[in-house]
Short mmCIF file of C-alpha atoms in Angstrom, two decimals:
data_model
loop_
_atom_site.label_atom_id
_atom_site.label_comp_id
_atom_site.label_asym_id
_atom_site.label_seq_id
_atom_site.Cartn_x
_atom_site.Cartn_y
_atom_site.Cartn_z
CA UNK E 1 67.54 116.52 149.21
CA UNK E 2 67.20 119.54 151.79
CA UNK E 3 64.10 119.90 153.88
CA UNK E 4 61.81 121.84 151.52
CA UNK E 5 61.68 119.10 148.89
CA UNK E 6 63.64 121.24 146.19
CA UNK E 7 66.10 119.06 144.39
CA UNK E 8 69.73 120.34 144.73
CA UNK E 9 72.45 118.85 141.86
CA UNK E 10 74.46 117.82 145.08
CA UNK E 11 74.27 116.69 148.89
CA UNK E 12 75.98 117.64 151.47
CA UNK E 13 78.37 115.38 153.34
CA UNK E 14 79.28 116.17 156.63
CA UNK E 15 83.13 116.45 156.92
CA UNK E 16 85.01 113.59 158.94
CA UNK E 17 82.31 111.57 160.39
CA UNK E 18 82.71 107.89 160.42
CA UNK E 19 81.46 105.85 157.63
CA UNK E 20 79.55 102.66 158.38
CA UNK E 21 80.25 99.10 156.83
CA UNK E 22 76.93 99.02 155.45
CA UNK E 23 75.03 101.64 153.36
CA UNK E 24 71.24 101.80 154.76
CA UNK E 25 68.88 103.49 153.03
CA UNK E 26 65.26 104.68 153.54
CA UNK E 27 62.82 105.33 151.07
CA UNK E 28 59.89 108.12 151.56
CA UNK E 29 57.46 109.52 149.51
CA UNK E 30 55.37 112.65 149.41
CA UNK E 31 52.31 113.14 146.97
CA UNK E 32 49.82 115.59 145.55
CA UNK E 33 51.02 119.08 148.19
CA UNK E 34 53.54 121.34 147.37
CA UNK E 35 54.42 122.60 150.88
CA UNK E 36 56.07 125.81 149.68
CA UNK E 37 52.56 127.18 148.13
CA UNK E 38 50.28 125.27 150.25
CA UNK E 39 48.81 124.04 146.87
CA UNK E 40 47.59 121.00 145.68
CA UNK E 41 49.43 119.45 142.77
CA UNK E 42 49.43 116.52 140.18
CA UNK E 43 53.16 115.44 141.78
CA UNK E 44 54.80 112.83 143.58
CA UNK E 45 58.12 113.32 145.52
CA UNK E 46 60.19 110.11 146.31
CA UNK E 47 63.48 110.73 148.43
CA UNK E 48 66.14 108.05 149.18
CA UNK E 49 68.06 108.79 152.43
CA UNK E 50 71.50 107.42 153.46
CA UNK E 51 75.05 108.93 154.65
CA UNK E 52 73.39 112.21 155.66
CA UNK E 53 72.64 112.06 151.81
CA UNK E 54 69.73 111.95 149.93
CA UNK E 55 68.49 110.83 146.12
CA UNK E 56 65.27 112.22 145.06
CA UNK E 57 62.87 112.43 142.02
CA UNK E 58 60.36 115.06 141.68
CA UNK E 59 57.44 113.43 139.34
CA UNK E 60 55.05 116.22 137.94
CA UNK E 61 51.92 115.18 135.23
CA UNK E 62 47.98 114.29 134.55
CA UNK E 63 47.17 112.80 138.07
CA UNK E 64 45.88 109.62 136.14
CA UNK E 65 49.90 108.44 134.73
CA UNK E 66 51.45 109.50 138.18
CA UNK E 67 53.22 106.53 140.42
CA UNK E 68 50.96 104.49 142.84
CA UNK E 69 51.30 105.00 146.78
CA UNK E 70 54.39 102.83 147.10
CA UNK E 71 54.16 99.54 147.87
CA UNK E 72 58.20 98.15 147.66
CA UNK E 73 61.01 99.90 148.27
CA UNK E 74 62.90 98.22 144.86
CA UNK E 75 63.87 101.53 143.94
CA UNK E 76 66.21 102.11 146.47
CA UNK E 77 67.92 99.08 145.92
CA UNK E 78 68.15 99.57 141.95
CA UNK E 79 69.64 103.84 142.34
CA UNK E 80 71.87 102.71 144.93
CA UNK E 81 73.68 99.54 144.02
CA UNK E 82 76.27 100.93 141.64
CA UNK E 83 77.53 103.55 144.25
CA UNK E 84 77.23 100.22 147.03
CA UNK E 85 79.71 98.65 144.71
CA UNK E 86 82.13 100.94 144.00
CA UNK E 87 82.60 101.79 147.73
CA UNK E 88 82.55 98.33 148.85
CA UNK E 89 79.84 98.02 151.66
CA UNK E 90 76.73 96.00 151.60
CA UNK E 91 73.81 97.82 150.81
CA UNK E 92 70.18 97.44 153.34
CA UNK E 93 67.37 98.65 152.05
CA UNK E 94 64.92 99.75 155.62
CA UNK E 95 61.88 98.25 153.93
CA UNK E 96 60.36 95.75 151.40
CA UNK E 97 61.78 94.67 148.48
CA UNK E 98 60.92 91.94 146.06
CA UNK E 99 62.58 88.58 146.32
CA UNK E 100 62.92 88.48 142.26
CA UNK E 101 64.75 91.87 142.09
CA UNK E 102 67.39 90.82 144.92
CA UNK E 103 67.86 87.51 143.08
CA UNK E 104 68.40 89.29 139.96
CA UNK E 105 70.82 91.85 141.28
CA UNK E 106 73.04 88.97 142.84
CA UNK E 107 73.64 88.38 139.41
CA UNK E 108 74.07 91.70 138.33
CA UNK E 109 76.61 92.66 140.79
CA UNK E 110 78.66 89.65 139.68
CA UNK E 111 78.37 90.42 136.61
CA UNK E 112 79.84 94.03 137.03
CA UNK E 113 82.24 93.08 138.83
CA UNK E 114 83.88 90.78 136.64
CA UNK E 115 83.61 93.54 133.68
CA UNK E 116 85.14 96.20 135.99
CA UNK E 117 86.75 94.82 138.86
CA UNK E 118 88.82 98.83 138.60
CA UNK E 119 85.46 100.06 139.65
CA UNK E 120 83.29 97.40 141.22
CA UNK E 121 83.16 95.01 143.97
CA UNK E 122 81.15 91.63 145.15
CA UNK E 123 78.59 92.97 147.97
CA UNK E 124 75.56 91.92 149.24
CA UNK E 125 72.24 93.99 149.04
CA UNK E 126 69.51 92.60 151.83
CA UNK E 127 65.83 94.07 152.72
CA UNK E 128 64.04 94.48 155.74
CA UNK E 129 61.37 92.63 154.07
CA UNK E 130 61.52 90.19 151.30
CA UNK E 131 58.73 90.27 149.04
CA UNK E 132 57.96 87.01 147.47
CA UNK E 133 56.61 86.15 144.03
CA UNK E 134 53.69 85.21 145.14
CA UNK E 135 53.00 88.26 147.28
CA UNK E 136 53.17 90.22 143.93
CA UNK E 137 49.94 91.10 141.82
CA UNK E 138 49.52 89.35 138.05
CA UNK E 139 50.80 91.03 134.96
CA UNK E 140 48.29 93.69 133.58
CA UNK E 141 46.71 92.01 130.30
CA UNK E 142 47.71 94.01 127.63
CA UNK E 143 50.73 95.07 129.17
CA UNK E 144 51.22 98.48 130.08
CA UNK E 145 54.50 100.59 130.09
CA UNK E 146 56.06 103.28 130.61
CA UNK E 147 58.53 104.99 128.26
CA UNK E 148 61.62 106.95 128.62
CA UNK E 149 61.05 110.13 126.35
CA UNK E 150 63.71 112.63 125.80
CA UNK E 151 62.70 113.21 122.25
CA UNK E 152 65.72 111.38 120.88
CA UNK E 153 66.25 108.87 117.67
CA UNK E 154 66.17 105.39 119.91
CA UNK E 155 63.26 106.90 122.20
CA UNK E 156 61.01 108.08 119.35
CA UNK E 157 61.67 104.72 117.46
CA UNK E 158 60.29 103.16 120.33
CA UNK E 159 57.55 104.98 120.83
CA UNK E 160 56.19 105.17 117.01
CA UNK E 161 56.92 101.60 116.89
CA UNK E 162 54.86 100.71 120.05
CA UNK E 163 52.20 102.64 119.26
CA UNK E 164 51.37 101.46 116.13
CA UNK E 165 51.88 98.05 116.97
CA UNK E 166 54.95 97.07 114.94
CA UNK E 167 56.67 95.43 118.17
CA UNK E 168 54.15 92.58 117.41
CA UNK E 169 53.56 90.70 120.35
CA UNK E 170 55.77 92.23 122.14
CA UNK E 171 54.26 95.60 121.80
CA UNK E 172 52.88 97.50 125.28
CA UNK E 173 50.32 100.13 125.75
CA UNK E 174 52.17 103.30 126.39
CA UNK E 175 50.73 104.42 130.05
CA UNK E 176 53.21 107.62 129.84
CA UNK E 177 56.26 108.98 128.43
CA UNK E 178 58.83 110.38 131.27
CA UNK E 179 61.39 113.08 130.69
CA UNK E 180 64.31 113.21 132.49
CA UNK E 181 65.91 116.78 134.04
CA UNK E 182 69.27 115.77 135.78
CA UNK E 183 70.75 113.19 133.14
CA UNK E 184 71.84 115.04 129.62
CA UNK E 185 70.38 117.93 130.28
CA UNK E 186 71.32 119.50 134.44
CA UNK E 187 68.99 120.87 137.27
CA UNK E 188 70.19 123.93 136.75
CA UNK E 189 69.70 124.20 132.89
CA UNK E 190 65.79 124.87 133.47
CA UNK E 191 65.49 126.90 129.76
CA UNK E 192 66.80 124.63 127.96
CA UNK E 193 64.01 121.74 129.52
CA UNK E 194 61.80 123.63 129.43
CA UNK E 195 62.34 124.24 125.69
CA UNK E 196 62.86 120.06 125.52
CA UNK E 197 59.24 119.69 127.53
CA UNK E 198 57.84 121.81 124.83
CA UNK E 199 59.04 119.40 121.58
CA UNK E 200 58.91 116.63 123.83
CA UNK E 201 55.22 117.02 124.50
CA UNK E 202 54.55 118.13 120.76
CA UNK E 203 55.64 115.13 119.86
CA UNK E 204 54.04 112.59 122.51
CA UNK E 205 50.33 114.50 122.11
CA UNK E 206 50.59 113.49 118.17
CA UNK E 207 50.02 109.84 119.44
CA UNK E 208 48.19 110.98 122.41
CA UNK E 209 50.87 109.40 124.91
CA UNK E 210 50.69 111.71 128.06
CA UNK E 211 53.91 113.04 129.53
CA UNK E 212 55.45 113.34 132.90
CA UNK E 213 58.42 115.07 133.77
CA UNK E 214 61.15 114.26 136.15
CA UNK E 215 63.74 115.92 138.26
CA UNK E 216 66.00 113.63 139.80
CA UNK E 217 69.39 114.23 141.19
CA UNK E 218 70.77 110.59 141.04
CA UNK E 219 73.26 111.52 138.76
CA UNK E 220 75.42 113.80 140.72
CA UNK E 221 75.08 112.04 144.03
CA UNK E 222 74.91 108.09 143.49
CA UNK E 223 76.85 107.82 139.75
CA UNK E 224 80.09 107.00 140.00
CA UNK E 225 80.61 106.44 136.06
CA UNK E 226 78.39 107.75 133.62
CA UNK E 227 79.21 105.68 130.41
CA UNK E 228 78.87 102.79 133.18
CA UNK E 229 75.54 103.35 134.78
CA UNK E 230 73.36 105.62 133.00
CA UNK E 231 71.23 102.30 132.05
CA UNK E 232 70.95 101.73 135.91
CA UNK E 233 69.62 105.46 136.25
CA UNK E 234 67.48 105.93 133.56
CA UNK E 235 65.41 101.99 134.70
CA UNK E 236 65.51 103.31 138.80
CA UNK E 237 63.85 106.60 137.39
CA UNK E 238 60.74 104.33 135.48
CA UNK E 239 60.67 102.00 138.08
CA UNK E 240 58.86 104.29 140.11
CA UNK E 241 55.82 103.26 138.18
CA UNK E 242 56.13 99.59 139.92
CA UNK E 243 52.89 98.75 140.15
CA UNK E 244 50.93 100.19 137.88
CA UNK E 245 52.45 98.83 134.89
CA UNK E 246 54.43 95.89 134.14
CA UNK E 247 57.37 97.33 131.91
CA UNK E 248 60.06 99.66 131.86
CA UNK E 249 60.59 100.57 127.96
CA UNK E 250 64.47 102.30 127.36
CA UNK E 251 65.61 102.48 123.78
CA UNK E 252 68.25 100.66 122.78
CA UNK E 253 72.00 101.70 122.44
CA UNK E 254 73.57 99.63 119.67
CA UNK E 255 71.49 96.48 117.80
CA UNK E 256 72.52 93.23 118.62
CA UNK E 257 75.03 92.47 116.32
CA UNK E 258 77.06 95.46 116.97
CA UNK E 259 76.98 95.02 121.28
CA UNK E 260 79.65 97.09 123.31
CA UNK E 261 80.38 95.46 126.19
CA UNK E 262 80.79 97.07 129.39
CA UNK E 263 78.68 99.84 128.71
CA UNK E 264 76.13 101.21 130.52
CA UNK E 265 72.14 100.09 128.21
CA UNK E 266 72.78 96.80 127.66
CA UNK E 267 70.02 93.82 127.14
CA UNK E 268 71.77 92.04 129.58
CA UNK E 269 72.02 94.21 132.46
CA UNK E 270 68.70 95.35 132.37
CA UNK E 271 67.28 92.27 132.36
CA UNK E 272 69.34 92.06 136.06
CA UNK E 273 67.27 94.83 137.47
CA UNK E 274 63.63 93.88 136.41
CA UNK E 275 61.68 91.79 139.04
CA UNK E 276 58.91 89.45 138.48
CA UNK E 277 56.31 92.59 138.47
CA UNK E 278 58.67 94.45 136.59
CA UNK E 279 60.54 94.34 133.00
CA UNK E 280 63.45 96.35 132.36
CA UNK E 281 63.21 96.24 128.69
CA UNK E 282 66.08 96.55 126.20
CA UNK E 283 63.11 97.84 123.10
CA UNK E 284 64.47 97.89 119.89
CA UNK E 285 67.58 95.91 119.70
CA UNK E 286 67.22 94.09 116.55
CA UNK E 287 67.27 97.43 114.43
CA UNK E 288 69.92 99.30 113.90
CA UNK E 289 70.53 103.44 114.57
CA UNK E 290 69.87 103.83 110.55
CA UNK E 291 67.14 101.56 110.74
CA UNK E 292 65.26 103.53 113.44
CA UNK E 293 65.68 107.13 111.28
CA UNK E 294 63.69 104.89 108.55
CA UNK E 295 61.34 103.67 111.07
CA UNK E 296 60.53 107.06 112.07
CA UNK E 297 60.37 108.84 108.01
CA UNK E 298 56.18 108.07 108.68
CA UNK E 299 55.87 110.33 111.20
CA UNK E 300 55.91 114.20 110.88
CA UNK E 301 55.64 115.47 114.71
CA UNK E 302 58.35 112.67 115.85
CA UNK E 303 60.55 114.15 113.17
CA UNK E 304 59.83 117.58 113.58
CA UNK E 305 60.62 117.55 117.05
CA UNK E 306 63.90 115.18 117.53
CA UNK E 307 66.21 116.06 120.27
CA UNK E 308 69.61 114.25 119.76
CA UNK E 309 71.98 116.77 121.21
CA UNK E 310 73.39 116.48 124.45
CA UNK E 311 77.01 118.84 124.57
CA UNK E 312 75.94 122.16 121.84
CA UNK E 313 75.91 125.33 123.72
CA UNK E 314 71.78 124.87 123.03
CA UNK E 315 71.07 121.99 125.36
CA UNK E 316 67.38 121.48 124.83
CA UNK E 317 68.11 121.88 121.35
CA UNK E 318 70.09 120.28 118.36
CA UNK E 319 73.29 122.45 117.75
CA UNK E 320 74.09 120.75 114.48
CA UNK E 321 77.46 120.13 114.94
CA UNK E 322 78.63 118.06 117.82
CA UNK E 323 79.62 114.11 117.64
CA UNK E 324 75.44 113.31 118.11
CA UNK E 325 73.90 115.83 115.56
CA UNK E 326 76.39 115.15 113.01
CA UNK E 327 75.91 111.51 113.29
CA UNK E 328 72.02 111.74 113.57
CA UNK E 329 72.48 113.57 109.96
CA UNK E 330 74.51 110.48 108.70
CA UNK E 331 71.69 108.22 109.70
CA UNK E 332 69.43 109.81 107.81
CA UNK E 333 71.75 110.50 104.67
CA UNK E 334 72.51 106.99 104.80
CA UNK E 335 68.96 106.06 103.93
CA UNK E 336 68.95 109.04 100.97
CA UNK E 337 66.15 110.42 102.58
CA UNK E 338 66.24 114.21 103.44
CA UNK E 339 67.22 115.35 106.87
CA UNK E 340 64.69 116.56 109.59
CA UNK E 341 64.31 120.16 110.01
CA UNK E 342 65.37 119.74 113.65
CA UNK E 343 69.00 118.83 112.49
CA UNK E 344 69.83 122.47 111.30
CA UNK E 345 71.05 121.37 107.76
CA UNK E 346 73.30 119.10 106.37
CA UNK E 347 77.24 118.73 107.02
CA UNK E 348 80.20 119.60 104.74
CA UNK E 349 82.93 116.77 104.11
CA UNK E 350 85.13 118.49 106.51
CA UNK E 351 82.52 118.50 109.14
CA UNK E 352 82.42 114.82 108.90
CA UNK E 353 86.04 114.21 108.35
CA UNK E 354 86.84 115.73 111.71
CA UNK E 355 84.29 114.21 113.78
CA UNK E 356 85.73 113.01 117.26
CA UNK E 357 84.00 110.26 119.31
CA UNK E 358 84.30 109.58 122.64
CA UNK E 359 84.32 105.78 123.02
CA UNK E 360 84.17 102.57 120.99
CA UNK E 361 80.36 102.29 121.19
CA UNK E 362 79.72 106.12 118.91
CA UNK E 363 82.82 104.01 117.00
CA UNK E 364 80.61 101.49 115.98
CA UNK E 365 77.72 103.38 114.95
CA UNK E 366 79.54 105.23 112.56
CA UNK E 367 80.40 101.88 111.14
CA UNK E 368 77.03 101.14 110.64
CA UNK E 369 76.15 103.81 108.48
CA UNK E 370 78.96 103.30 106.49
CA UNK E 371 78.04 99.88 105.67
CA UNK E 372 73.91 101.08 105.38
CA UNK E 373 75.35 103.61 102.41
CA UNK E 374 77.32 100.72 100.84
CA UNK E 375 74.31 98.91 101.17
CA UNK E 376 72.06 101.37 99.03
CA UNK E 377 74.89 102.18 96.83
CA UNK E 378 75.37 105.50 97.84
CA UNK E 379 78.58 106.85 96.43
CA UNK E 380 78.78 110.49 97.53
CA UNK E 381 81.32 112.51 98.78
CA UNK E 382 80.77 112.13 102.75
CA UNK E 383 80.84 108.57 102.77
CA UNK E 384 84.46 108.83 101.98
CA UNK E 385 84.64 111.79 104.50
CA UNK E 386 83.26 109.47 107.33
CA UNK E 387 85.37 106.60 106.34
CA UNK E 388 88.21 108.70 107.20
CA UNK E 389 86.84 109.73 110.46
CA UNK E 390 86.23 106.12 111.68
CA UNK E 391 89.89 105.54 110.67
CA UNK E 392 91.63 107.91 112.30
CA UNK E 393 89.28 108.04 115.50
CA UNK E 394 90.41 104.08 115.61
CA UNK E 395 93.72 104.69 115.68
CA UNK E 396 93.01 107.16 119.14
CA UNK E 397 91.02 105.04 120.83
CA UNK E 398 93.16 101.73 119.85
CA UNK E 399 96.37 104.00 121.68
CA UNK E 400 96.27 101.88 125.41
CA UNK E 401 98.01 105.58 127.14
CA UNK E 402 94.12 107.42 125.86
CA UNK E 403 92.24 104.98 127.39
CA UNK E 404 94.51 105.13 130.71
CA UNK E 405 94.41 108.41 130.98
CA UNK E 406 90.44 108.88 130.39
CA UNK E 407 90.22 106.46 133.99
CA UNK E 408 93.36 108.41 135.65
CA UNK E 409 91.31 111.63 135.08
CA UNK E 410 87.25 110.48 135.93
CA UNK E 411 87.47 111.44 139.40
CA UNK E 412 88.36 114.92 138.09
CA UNK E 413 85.89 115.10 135.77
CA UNK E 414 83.23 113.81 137.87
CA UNK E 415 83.65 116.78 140.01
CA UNK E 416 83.65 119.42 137.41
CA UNK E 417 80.25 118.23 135.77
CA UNK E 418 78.04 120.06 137.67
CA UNK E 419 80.29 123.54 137.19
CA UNK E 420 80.22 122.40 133.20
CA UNK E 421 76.89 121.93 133.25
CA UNK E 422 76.41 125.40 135.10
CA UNK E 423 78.04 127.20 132.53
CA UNK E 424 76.00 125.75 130.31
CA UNK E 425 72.87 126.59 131.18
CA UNK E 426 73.85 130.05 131.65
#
């Protein structure tokens, strides 16, 4: 992150100097002054330095739901591990870090390795202070948490669901709802989040959740493999609320029956980064993607305002016809209940015949809804249509020269995301 605190989508790395064995990292925060305007402001600023790099988030809401002064330095241990892996060097993080967190990432690291030994290695991650458990304040009673928000099906479930108390016991009070600029949608796409922050907030202030928003640059300087890691980036952007609430609450990807392992959410990966003061929490996972849209049919603003699309030429908003809209329609169609006005009318049977996904996991949620319409009996016209589609999309991904060619080309494509996402936004 340069001097002036302004997030860039990449650091620079200066040309042929000598890379240590270890990766040490510092962690620094700056809060409430925007030295540009000389202004006060309801932000915090948290920068992670290392290799004459730097990974930043720039937090901006209601003064009351921003992160605490810091207190451990977890989050630089959590953003950087992945990229520590991949290179092969221990990771040091110049600070204090929780005893419970390094335990737990001993076992995460094994466990990534052994899932992707092609991208991951064994290393060792060590603080200049160990924090120990008892060190660490008691759990808030209720439990507070905070809530990745970007408007989408498996976020709004959550929400809803937490709010009105139909996680049982397990349900938190919601101390915020973050959204994320730098993931789906890039740093340089600002219309289209600032159109997101708009539905986003619609949608939060109907069950008076406040919302913060986030720029962070993690993505395009410490991922190495999206699909892998974007659980890891999405829990090191809420854990910046360590200490001030006790969870972390990320939708989940697929329910439990239906698991794709690797992949990057996963229940039980994310219970390897949470700490003793900290959950990491998997919400949702005994539903299924159709079972959410039903979740969600009682409430108008959550509905009104979905956000599903990631790749349409509208980032911010649903284009209606990429791999995510389309299926987000199928969820709903599944349950015969009408589709949201934010999901720009239904699809033909061509539409769903030719729908492409990208990996097994989409795979396997089009499977779902398949069996959710056999379920109800529903004997129209798409369902046939989509049955197709999951056939022949099974036959591409099953062919081993695809799946060798997607890893052959990631460096590539790594490289040409922020130009994509450029061209995107313009």
């Amino acid at each position: 992150m340069p001097d002036d605190h302004h997030l860039s989508p990449s650091a620079d790395v200066q040309p042929g100097s000598p890379r240590p064995d270890r990766i040490v990292a510092r962690l620094t925060e700056m809060r409430g002054n925007n030295e540009a305007t000389h202004q006060s402001t309801n932000q915090v600023t948290r920068i992670v330095s290392f290799d004459d790099q730097q990974v930043g988030w720039e937090m901006t809401g209601p003064e009351e739901c921003l992160p605490p002064p810091l207190r451990v330095h977890d989050l630089a241990a959590t953003a950087l591990v992945f990229l520590a892996m991949h290179q092969g060097r221990d990771l040091h993080i110049d600070g204090p870090v929780t005893q419970s967190l390094l335990r737990n990432m001993e076992d995460l690291i094994a466990c990534w390795h052994l899932w992707r030994p092609d991208l991951y290695r064994i290393v060792r991650v060590s603080a200049e202070h160990e924090v120990t458990d008892a060190a660490l304040p008691s759990p808030a009673s209720p439990p507070r948490a905070v809530l990745a928000f970007s408007g989408g099906l498996d976020a709004s479930f959550t929400a809803w669901r937490h709010v009105t108390g139909n996680a049982g016991r397990r349900s938190h009070l919601l101390h915020a709802g973050v959204l994320i600029q730098g993931f789906d949608i890039g740093l340089d796409a600002n219309a289209a989040f600032t159109t997101t922050v708009s539905t986003a907030a619609d949608a939060l202030r109907s069950i008076n959740v406040p919302m913060v928003t986030m720029r962070t640059n993690w993505r395009d300087v410490a991922c190495v493999n999206w699909e892998m890691e974007f659980g890891n980036g999405v829990a090191s952007c809420l854990r910046n609320w360590q200490g001030s609430v006790s969870a972390a609450l990320v939708g989940s990807d697929e329910d439990y029956a239906r698991l794709v392992l690797p992949w990057g959410g996963n229940p039980i990966t994310y219970t390897m980064l949470s700490s003793r003061d900290f959950q990491v929490v998997y919400d949702g996972g005994e539903f299924t993607r159709t079972e959410k849209a039903a979740g969600i049919l009682d409430w108008p603003a959550g509905l009104r305002n979905l956000r599903v699309c990631w790749e349409g030429p509208l980032t911010g908003r649903n284009c209606g016809h990429c791999e995510k809209c389309l299926r987000t329609k199928l969820n709903f169609m599944a349950l015969g209940a009408p589709l949201p006005e934010s999901l720009a009318g239904p699809p033909s049977d061509a539409d769903i015949q030719n729908l492409r996904v990208g990996n097994r996991a989409q795979l396997v949620l089009l499977q779902e809804i398949v069996e959710m319409a056999e379920r109800r009996k529903i004997r129209q016209s798409w369902v046939r249509a989509l049955k197709i589609a999951i056939a022949k999309n099974r036959m591409r991904l099953a062919v081993p020269v695809g799946a060798a060619l997607r890893r052959m080309t990631q460096p590539l494509r790594t490289l040409l995301r922020p130009l994509k996402r450029r061209l995107v936004s313009q």
